[in-house]
Coordinates of C-alpha atoms and ligand atoms in Angstrom, one line a residue:
M23 CA 192.3 236.6 37.9
D24 CA 190.4 236.5 41.2
C25 CA 186.6 237.1 41.6
L26 CA 187.1 240.7 42.8
S27 CA 189.2 241.6 39.8
I28 CA 186.6 240.0 37.4
A29 CA 183.8 241.9 39.1
C30 CA 185.7 245.2 38.9
S31 CA 186.5 244.7 35.3
A32 CA 182.8 243.8 34.5
V33 CA 181.6 247.0 36.3
I34 CA 184.2 249.1 34.3
V35 CA 183.1 247.5 31.0
L36 CA 179.5 248.1 31.9
I37 CA 180.0 251.7 32.8
T38 CA 182.0 252.3 29.7
F39 CA 179.3 250.7 27.6
V40 CA 176.6 252.8 29.2
Y41 CA 178.7 255.9 28.8
L42 CA 179.3 255.2 25.1
I43 CA 175.6 254.6 24.5
F44 CA 174.7 257.9 26.3
K45 CA 177.4 259.7 24.2
W46 CA 175.8 258.3 21.0
K47 CA 172.3 259.3 22.2
Y48 CA 173.6 262.8 23.0
S49 CA 174.1 263.4 19.3
Y50 CA 170.4 263.2 18.6
W51 CA 169.7 267.0 18.3
K52 CA 173.1 267.9 16.7
V53 CA 172.6 265.4 13.9
R54 CA 169.2 267.0 13.1
G55 CA 170.6 270.5 13.1
V56 CA 168.5 271.6 16.1
Q57 CA 169.8 274.1 18.7
Y58 CA 170.3 272.2 21.9
L59 CA 171.7 272.5 25.4
E60 CA 175.0 270.6 26.0
P61 CA 174.2 267.5 28.1
S62 CA 176.4 265.9 30.8
F63 CA 176.6 262.2 31.6
P64 CA 174.5 260.7 33.1
L65 CA 171.7 263.3 33.9
G66 CA 171.6 264.9 30.5
N67 CA 170.3 268.5 31.1
I68 CA 168.9 267.8 34.6
P69 CA 171.0 270.2 36.6
F70 CA 173.4 268.8 39.2
K71 CA 173.0 271.9 41.4
K72 CA 170.0 272.2 43.6
I73 CA 167.4 274.4 41.8
H74 CA 163.6 273.9 41.7
F75 CA 162.3 271.8 38.8
S76 CA 160.5 274.9 37.3
K77 CA 163.9 276.4 36.5
Y78 CA 165.3 273.5 34.5
F79 CA 166.3 274.3 30.9
V80 CA 166.0 278.1 31.3
D81 CA 169.1 278.5 29.2
A82 CA 167.1 277.3 26.2
F83 CA 165.8 280.9 26.0
K84 CA 169.1 282.3 24.9
Y85 CA 168.1 280.9 21.4
K86 CA 164.8 282.7 21.5
Q87 CA 165.5 284.8 18.4
Q88 CA 166.9 281.9 16.4
T89 CA 164.5 278.9 16.8
P90 CA 161.0 278.1 18.0
L91 CA 162.3 274.9 19.8
V92 CA 165.4 273.8 21.7
G93 CA 166.5 270.2 22.2
V94 CA 167.4 268.9 25.7
Y95 CA 168.0 265.5 27.3
L96 CA 166.4 263.8 30.3
F97 CA 169.1 261.4 31.2
A98 CA 169.7 260.0 27.7
V99 CA 166.2 260.7 26.4
P100 CA 165.8 263.6 23.9
V101 CA 163.1 266.0 24.9
A102 CA 161.8 269.0 22.9
V103 CA 161.4 272.4 24.7
P104 CA 159.3 274.8 22.6
I105 CA 160.2 278.4 23.4
S106 CA 158.0 280.3 20.8
L107 CA 154.5 281.1 22.0
D108 CA 153.0 280.4 18.6
L109 CA 154.5 276.9 18.5
I110 CA 153.2 276.4 22.1
Q111 CA 149.8 277.4 21.0
S112 CA 150.0 275.0 18.0
I113 CA 151.0 272.1 20.3
L114 CA 148.4 272.8 23.1
V115 CA 145.5 273.9 21.0
K116 CA 145.6 274.0 17.2
D117 CA 147.4 270.7 16.6
F118 CA 146.2 269.0 19.8
S119 CA 145.3 265.9 17.8
S120 CA 149.1 265.3 17.5
F121 CA 149.8 265.9 21.2
H122 CA 146.8 264.6 23.2
D123 CA 149.0 262.4 25.4
R124 CA 151.3 263.2 28.3
G125 CA 153.2 259.9 28.3
A126 CA 153.1 259.9 32.1
Y127 CA 153.7 256.7 34.1
V128 CA 150.7 254.4 34.4
N129 CA 150.9 251.0 35.9
E130 CA 147.3 249.7 36.5
V131 CA 148.5 246.3 37.7
D132 CA 151.0 247.3 40.4
D133 CA 149.9 250.9 41.0
P134 CA 146.2 251.2 40.3
L135 CA 146.0 254.8 41.5
S136 CA 148.4 255.9 38.8
A137 CA 145.6 255.4 36.2
H138 CA 144.1 258.8 36.8
M139 CA 143.0 261.5 34.4
F140 CA 146.3 263.5 34.6
N141 CA 148.3 260.4 33.7
L142 CA 146.0 258.6 31.2
D143 CA 146.4 258.9 27.5
G144 CA 144.5 258.3 24.3
E145 CA 140.9 257.0 24.3
K146 CA 141.0 256.1 28.0
W147 CA 141.9 259.7 28.9
K148 CA 139.2 261.1 26.6
A149 CA 136.5 258.8 28.1
V150 CA 137.4 259.7 31.7
R151 CA 137.7 263.5 30.9
T152 CA 134.3 263.5 29.2
K153 CA 132.7 261.6 32.1
L154 CA 134.2 263.7 34.8
S155 CA 134.1 267.2 33.3
P156 CA 130.5 267.8 34.4
T157 CA 131.8 268.0 38.0
F158 CA 133.1 271.4 37.3
T159 CA 130.3 273.3 35.5
S160 CA 129.4 276.7 37.0
G161 CA 126.1 275.1 38.2
K162 CA 128.0 272.5 40.2
M163 CA 130.3 275.3 41.5
K164 CA 127.3 277.2 42.8
F165 CA 126.1 274.1 44.5
M166 CA 129.5 273.5 46.2
F167 CA 130.0 277.1 47.2
S168 CA 128.1 276.8 50.5
T169 CA 130.2 273.8 51.5
V170 CA 133.4 275.7 50.9
V171 CA 132.0 278.7 52.9
E172 CA 131.2 276.3 55.8
V173 CA 134.8 275.1 55.8
V174 CA 136.2 278.7 55.6
E175 CA 134.2 279.6 58.6
R176 CA 135.8 276.8 60.6
F177 CA 139.1 278.0 59.2
N178 CA 138.5 281.5 60.4
Y179 CA 137.6 280.2 63.9
T180 CA 140.8 278.0 64.0
L181 CA 143.0 280.9 63.0
A182 CA 141.5 283.4 65.4
N183 CA 142.2 280.9 68.3
L184 CA 145.7 280.2 67.0
I185 CA 146.9 283.8 66.9
K186 CA 145.7 284.4 70.5
V187 CA 148.5 282.1 71.5
E188 CA 151.1 282.9 68.8
P189 CA 150.7 285.7 66.2
E190 CA 153.6 284.3 64.0
V191 CA 151.8 281.6 62.1
E192 CA 153.2 278.8 59.8
V193 CA 150.8 279.4 56.9
I194 CA 151.6 276.4 54.7
D195 CA 150.3 273.7 57.1
L196 CA 147.3 275.9 58.0
L197 CA 146.3 276.4 54.3
E198 CA 146.9 272.8 53.4
R199 CA 144.5 271.8 56.2
F200 CA 142.0 274.2 54.8
T201 CA 142.2 272.9 51.2
T202 CA 142.3 269.3 52.5
D203 CA 139.0 269.9 54.3
V204 CA 137.5 271.6 51.2
I205 CA 138.4 268.8 48.8
G206 CA 137.5 266.1 51.4
S207 CA 134.1 267.6 51.7
C208 CA 133.4 268.5 48.1
A209 CA 135.1 265.4 46.4
F210 CA 134.6 262.7 49.0
G211 CA 131.6 264.1 50.9
I212 CA 133.4 263.4 54.1
E213 CA 133.3 265.8 57.0
C214 CA 137.1 266.3 57.2
N215 CA 138.3 268.1 60.3
S216 CA 142.0 268.6 59.8
L217 CA 141.6 272.2 60.8
E218 CA 140.6 271.2 64.3
D219 CA 142.8 268.0 64.3
P220 CA 146.1 268.5 62.4
N221 CA 146.6 264.7 62.5
F222 CA 143.3 263.9 60.9
I223 CA 143.7 260.8 58.7
F224 CA 143.0 262.7 55.4
R225 CA 145.7 265.2 56.2
Y226 CA 148.0 262.4 57.3
Y227 CA 147.7 260.7 53.9
G228 CA 147.7 264.0 52.0
R229 CA 151.2 264.6 53.5
K230 CA 152.3 261.0 52.6
V231 CA 151.4 261.5 48.9
S232 CA 154.5 263.7 48.4
E233 CA 156.8 261.4 50.3
V234 CA 157.9 259.6 47.1
S235 CA 161.5 260.2 46.1
P236 CA 161.7 262.7 43.2
F237 CA 164.3 260.5 41.6
R238 CA 161.7 257.7 41.4
H239 CA 159.3 260.2 39.6
L240 CA 162.1 261.1 37.2
F241 CA 163.0 257.5 36.6
V242 CA 159.5 256.2 36.0
G243 CA 158.8 259.2 33.7
A244 CA 162.0 258.7 31.6
F245 CA 161.8 254.9 31.5
P246 CA 158.2 253.8 31.9
N247 CA 158.5 250.4 30.3
L248 CA 161.5 249.4 32.4
A249 CA 159.7 250.8 35.5
R250 CA 156.6 248.6 34.7
R251 CA 158.8 245.6 34.3
L252 CA 160.4 246.3 37.7
H253 CA 156.8 246.6 39.1
M254 CA 157.6 250.1 40.3
R255 CA 154.9 252.4 42.0
A256 CA 154.6 256.1 41.8
V257 CA 152.0 256.1 44.6
R258 CA 152.9 254.6 48.0
K259 CA 151.0 251.4 48.8
D260 CA 149.6 252.6 52.2
V261 CA 148.3 255.8 50.4
A262 CA 146.7 253.7 47.6
D263 CA 145.1 251.3 50.1
F264 CA 143.7 254.2 52.1
F265 CA 142.1 256.0 49.1
I266 CA 140.7 252.8 47.6
E267 CA 139.1 251.8 50.9
T268 CA 137.7 255.3 51.5
V269 CA 136.1 255.4 48.1
R270 CA 134.7 251.9 48.5
K271 CA 133.1 252.7 51.9
T272 CA 131.7 256.1 50.8
I273 CA 130.1 254.6 47.7
D274 CA 128.6 251.6 49.6
Y275 CA 127.2 253.9 52.3
R276 CA 125.6 256.3 49.8
V277 CA 124.1 253.6 47.7
K278 CA 122.7 251.7 50.7
N279 CA 121.3 254.8 52.4
H280 CA 120.2 256.6 49.2
I281 CA 122.3 259.7 50.2
R282 CA 123.0 262.4 47.6
R283 CA 125.2 265.4 48.0
N284 CA 125.4 266.4 44.3
D285 CA 129.2 266.2 44.5
F286 CA 132.0 264.3 42.8
M287 CA 131.1 260.9 44.5
D288 CA 127.6 261.2 43.2
L289 CA 128.9 261.7 39.8
L290 CA 131.0 258.6 40.0
I291 CA 128.0 256.6 41.2
D292 CA 125.8 258.0 38.4
I293 CA 128.4 257.3 35.7
N294 CA 128.4 253.6 36.7
K295 CA 124.6 253.4 36.8
D296 CA 124.5 254.3 33.1
S297 CA 127.3 251.9 32.2
D298 CA 127.7 248.2 31.8
E299 CA 130.6 245.8 32.3
S300 CA 131.6 245.7 28.6
G301 CA 130.6 249.1 27.4
E302 CA 129.0 247.5 24.3
G303 CA 125.3 248.0 25.2
A304 CA 123.4 250.6 23.3
G305 CA 123.9 254.1 24.8
T306 CA 126.1 252.7 27.5
S307 CA 129.8 253.1 28.3
K308 CA 132.2 250.8 30.1
K309 CA 131.8 250.7 33.9
L310 CA 134.7 252.2 35.9
S311 CA 136.2 249.7 38.3
L312 CA 136.6 250.6 42.0
E313 CA 140.3 251.2 41.3
D314 CA 139.4 253.5 38.4
M315 CA 137.0 255.5 40.6
A316 CA 139.5 255.7 43.4
A317 CA 142.2 256.9 41.0
Q318 CA 140.1 259.8 39.9
A319 CA 139.1 260.7 43.4
F320 CA 142.7 260.5 44.5
L321 CA 143.7 262.8 41.6
F322 CA 141.2 265.4 42.6
F323 CA 142.5 265.3 46.2
V324 CA 146.1 265.5 45.1
A325 CA 145.6 268.1 42.3
G326 CA 143.3 270.2 44.4
F327 CA 144.8 270.6 47.9
E328 CA 148.4 271.4 47.3
T329 CA 148.1 273.6 44.2
S330 CA 145.4 275.8 45.7
S331 CA 147.1 276.1 49.1
A332 CA 150.4 277.0 47.5
T333 CA 148.6 279.8 45.5
M334 CA 147.2 281.2 48.8
V335 CA 150.5 280.9 50.6
F336 CA 152.4 282.8 47.9
C337 CA 149.6 285.4 47.6
L338 CA 149.7 286.1 51.4
Y339 CA 153.5 286.3 51.2
E340 CA 153.4 288.9 48.5
L341 CA 150.6 290.8 50.2
A342 CA 152.7 290.8 53.4
L343 CA 155.5 292.4 51.4
N344 CA 153.2 294.8 49.6
S345 CA 150.9 296.3 52.2
D346 CA 149.4 298.8 49.7
I347 CA 148.2 296.0 47.4
Q348 CA 146.9 294.2 50.5
E349 CA 144.9 297.3 51.6
K350 CA 143.5 297.7 48.0
C351 CA 142.3 294.1 48.1
R352 CA 140.7 294.6 51.5
Q353 CA 138.9 297.8 50.4
E354 CA 137.5 296.0 47.4
I355 CA 136.4 293.0 49.6
N356 CA 134.7 295.3 52.1
G357 CA 133.0 297.4 49.4
V358 CA 131.6 294.4 47.6
L359 CA 130.5 292.6 50.8
T360 CA 128.7 295.8 52.0
K361 CA 126.7 295.7 48.8
Y362 CA 125.7 292.0 49.5
N363 CA 124.8 292.8 53.2
G364 CA 128.0 291.2 54.4
N365 CA 127.2 287.8 52.8
L366 CA 129.9 285.9 51.0
T367 CA 128.0 284.7 47.9
Y368 CA 129.0 283.3 44.5
E369 CA 128.0 286.6 42.8
A370 CA 129.9 288.7 45.4
I371 CA 133.1 286.8 44.8
K372 CA 132.8 287.3 41.1
E373 CA 132.7 291.0 41.5
M374 CA 136.0 291.2 43.3
T375 CA 138.1 291.8 40.2
Y376 CA 141.2 293.3 41.8
V377 CA 141.4 290.2 44.1
D378 CA 141.2 288.1 41.0
Q379 CA 144.0 290.0 39.3
T380 CA 146.1 289.6 42.5
I381 CA 145.5 285.8 42.4
K382 CA 146.5 285.7 38.7
E383 CA 149.7 287.7 39.4
T384 CA 150.5 285.2 42.2
L385 CA 150.0 282.3 39.7
R386 CA 152.2 284.2 37.2
Q387 CA 155.0 284.6 39.6
Y388 CA 154.6 281.3 41.5
P389 CA 152.9 278.8 39.1
P390 CA 152.4 275.7 41.3
I391 CA 153.2 273.5 38.2
G392 CA 156.2 274.8 36.4
F393 CA 156.0 272.8 33.2
L394 CA 153.3 271.4 30.9
I395 CA 154.0 268.1 29.4
R396 CA 152.8 266.6 26.1
K397 CA 153.9 263.6 24.0
A398 CA 153.8 263.5 20.2
V399 CA 151.4 260.8 19.0
R400 CA 152.6 261.1 15.4
D401 CA 155.5 262.8 13.6
Y402 CA 155.0 266.5 13.8
P403 CA 156.7 268.9 11.4
V404 CA 157.3 272.1 13.3
P405 CA 155.7 274.9 11.1
D406 CA 158.2 277.0 9.1
T407 CA 161.2 274.9 10.0
K408 CA 162.8 271.6 8.8
V409 CA 162.5 270.1 12.3
V410 CA 160.2 267.2 13.0
I411 CA 159.1 266.3 16.6
K412 CA 159.2 262.5 16.2
K413 CA 156.3 260.3 17.3
G414 CA 156.7 259.3 20.9
M415 CA 158.9 262.3 21.9
E416 CA 158.1 264.2 25.1
V417 CA 157.6 268.0 24.9
F418 CA 158.2 270.1 28.0
I419 CA 156.6 273.6 27.9
P420 CA 158.5 275.8 30.4
L421 CA 155.7 277.9 31.7
H422 CA 157.5 279.2 34.7
R423 CA 160.2 280.7 32.5
I424 CA 157.5 282.2 30.2
H425 CA 155.8 283.8 33.2
H426 CA 159.2 285.4 34.0
D427 CA 160.1 286.5 30.5
P428 CA 161.1 290.3 30.8
E429 CA 159.9 290.8 27.2
I430 CA 156.4 289.7 28.1
Y431 CA 156.3 290.9 31.8
P432 CA 158.7 293.8 32.2
N433 CA 160.5 293.7 35.6
P434 CA 159.1 290.2 36.2
E435 CA 160.1 289.8 39.8
K436 CA 157.9 292.8 40.8
F437 CA 154.5 291.8 42.2
D438 CA 152.0 293.9 40.2
P439 CA 148.3 292.8 39.9
D440 CA 147.7 295.6 37.4
R441 CA 149.5 293.3 34.8
F442 CA 146.2 291.5 34.7
S443 CA 143.9 294.5 34.0
P444 CA 141.6 293.6 31.0
E445 CA 143.5 296.0 28.7
K446 CA 146.9 294.5 29.4
V447 CA 145.7 291.0 29.1
K448 CA 144.1 291.8 25.7
N449 CA 147.5 293.0 24.4
R450 CA 149.4 289.9 25.3
H451 CA 149.7 286.5 23.5
T452 CA 147.2 284.0 24.9
E453 CA 149.9 281.6 25.8
S454 CA 151.8 284.1 28.0
F455 CA 149.8 283.0 31.0
L456 CA 149.7 279.2 31.4
A457 CA 149.2 278.5 35.1
F458 CA 146.2 276.2 34.3
G459 CA 147.6 275.0 30.9
D460 CA 145.7 275.4 27.7
G461 CA 143.7 273.4 25.1
P462 CA 141.6 270.3 25.7
R463 CA 143.9 269.0 28.4
H464 CA 143.9 272.3 30.4
C465 CA 143.2 272.0 34.2
V466 CA 139.7 270.6 34.5
G467 CA 139.5 271.9 38.1
Q468 CA 140.3 275.5 37.3
R469 CA 136.9 276.8 38.2
F470 CA 136.9 275.0 41.5
A471 CA 140.5 276.1 42.2
K472 CA 139.6 279.7 41.6
M473 CA 136.5 279.4 43.8
Q474 CA 138.2 278.0 46.8
T475 CA 141.2 280.3 46.5
R476 CA 139.0 283.4 46.3
I477 CA 136.8 282.3 49.2
G478 CA 139.9 281.5 51.3
L479 CA 141.7 284.8 50.6
T480 CA 138.6 286.9 50.9
T481 CA 137.8 285.6 54.4
L482 CA 141.5 286.0 55.4
L483 CA 142.0 289.5 54.1
K484 CA 138.6 290.7 55.5
N485 CA 139.5 289.5 59.0
Y486 CA 143.3 289.6 59.3
R487 CA 146.3 291.7 58.4
F488 CA 149.4 289.9 57.2
K489 CA 152.9 291.1 57.8
T490 CA 156.4 289.6 57.4
C491 CA 158.2 288.7 60.6
E492 CA 161.8 287.7 61.4
K493 CA 161.3 284.1 60.3
T494 CA 159.9 285.2 56.8
P495 CA 162.5 284.6 54.1
V496 CA 163.0 287.7 52.0
P497 CA 163.8 287.1 49.2
M498 CA 162.0 283.8 48.9
V499 CA 164.0 280.6 48.9
F500 CA 162.5 277.6 47.2
E501 CA 162.4 273.9 48.0
T502 CA 164.4 272.0 45.4
F503 CA 163.2 268.4 45.1
R504 CA 159.4 269.0 44.8
G505 CA 157.0 268.8 41.9
I506 CA 154.9 271.7 43.2
I507 CA 156.6 275.0 44.0
S508 CA 157.1 275.5 47.7
P509 CA 159.1 277.6 50.1
K510 CA 162.3 275.9 51.4
G511 CA 161.7 273.5 54.2
S512 CA 157.9 273.6 53.3
K513 CA 157.4 276.2 56.0
L514 CA 156.5 279.9 55.8
F515 CA 155.9 282.1 58.8
L516 CA 153.9 285.3 58.6
K517 CA 152.7 287.7 61.4
V518 CA 148.9 287.7 61.5
E519 CA 146.9 290.4 63.3
R520 CA 143.1 290.4 63.8
I521 CA 141.4 293.4 62.3
Ligands
HEM30 C1 145.5 276.9 41.8 C2 145.2 275.6 41.6 C3 145.5 274.8 40.4 C4 146.5 275.0 39.5 C5 147.5 276.1 39.3 C6 146.4 273.8 38.5 C7 147.2 273.7 37.4 C8 147.1 272.6 36.5 C9 147.9 272.4 35.4 C10 149.0 273.4 34.9 C11 147.5 271.3 34.7 C12 148.1 270.7 33.4 C13 147.3 271.4 32.3 C14 147.9 271.1 30.9 O1 148.7 270.2 30.8 O2 147.6 271.9 30.0 C15 146.4 270.7 35.5 C16 145.8 269.6 35.2 C17 144.8 269.1 35.9 N1 144.2 269.6 37.1 FE1 144.7 271.3 38.0 N2 145.4 273.0 39.0 C18 144.9 273.5 40.1 C19 143.8 273.0 40.8 C20 143.1 271.9 40.5 C21 142.0 271.4 41.2 C22 141.3 272.1 42.5 C23 141.6 270.2 40.6 C24 140.5 269.3 41.0 C25 139.7 269.3 42.0 C26 142.5 270.0 39.5 C27 142.4 268.9 38.7 C28 143.2 268.8 37.6 C29 143.1 267.6 36.7 C30 142.2 266.4 36.8 C31 144.1 267.8 35.6 C32 144.4 266.9 34.5 C33 143.5 267.3 33.3 C34 143.7 266.4 32.1 O3 144.8 265.8 31.9 O4 142.8 266.3 31.3 N3 143.4 271.0 39.5 N4 146.2 271.6 36.6

């Protein structure tokens, strides 16, 4: 036999071996008597066809009346998909102590920025969450309010100039520039100006963050130990270097010049003042390394700019399609602002309840993050069944599908902010709206996100009218390989008229 024949035979034997192992793994749910979705080699239940990640495993809901949980496979790894809201509540809230981890990919050695709050687990997550939660108290939000308003004024100016030249505006880039500047200012204390300069360095690296292949994300998520052995990164090296260097320079500058802005960077500096190297001194905790601090700042940047801009983009899209709802929002905004002598204040924004309902309806229909993820840290017997979610198993909570369940939200594709009137909300299960997650690991930046979204939308709707144009996709078509929900091609054009 020549070398080529030997190599071909070896490949065939290897593929057959892997195939048989996968086949054996695919019996996991059947053996345990759990309803499951039929997997295909080698992706398991990851669909071959191009659909957005949010829509994976929707077929699980055909078993809704029969079981609280359905089994699926990510490649060959069994994953539990709970479909009953009571079980979801138990996992996220009541029995959180069994599900406090996400099991996301962390590789502190090769990829230091991966060690951020969203990815961390166990005691390390708890320590970081406890230290950083004070950034988002309502007091801190009031303090940052004026910074966001300053950015929105620049935003208003940029848009006014833009539409003088071209009234059909690509709103994704514009809104991402707005949220980049907000987070840059509030989290890093840096005067970002991506609104004036679309190639500003923060915007440049913001765009680079999502330039990691989705396959790499799936791979490191499904096989974290192998990925660590292969020294794989989830964050690009140039992006990591930029953020670590920015955080180092900002902290050095502030400490040397005694500058305080009462923002996220100050909090990071304060945390380390009260800490020591070991964390063993009385009343002290372990110091965060430069990389730890950069990882948290990086997360706030990544978690903050794309989720909030996507919310504003889809809200404007729906308002362009539903001019009556747009007018109702505008009337509320003008009414409240008149009461506050035209000033956009923290209190004024809180009074705009219909605008708030409109944002919630946007988050229902277009939740930026389509799944919540938890990992069982001990064996968990599913209440009222014989099923056990085994220690180490990942649990995917399909929130996008829940938000589109016709039994919870009749006619779910219709955009209707009245679904979020206080009476209607009161009559629904608390887990029927999960855009910010729930339980102790819910979105820590929720208050901030709501604040910047409300400020952005209020200013836009007060000053401009939004309409669809020829380039607007109706119905919406989504980008497939992206973690955060986005229109196809990551572009959305709307016609914008000055009022
Ligand atoms: C509309 C905007 C936003 C949406 C829809 C959103 C949504 C979410 C969701 C669904 C989670 C997972 C929650 C869970 O697993 O239960 C999450 C986690 C998180 N979000 Fe947000 N988010 C938004 C904006 C922000 C902003 C502005 C920040 C920070 C400035 C932020 C910081 C975080 C962090 C740090 C976590 C991880 C929390 C933890 O694991 O303890 N998010 N977000």
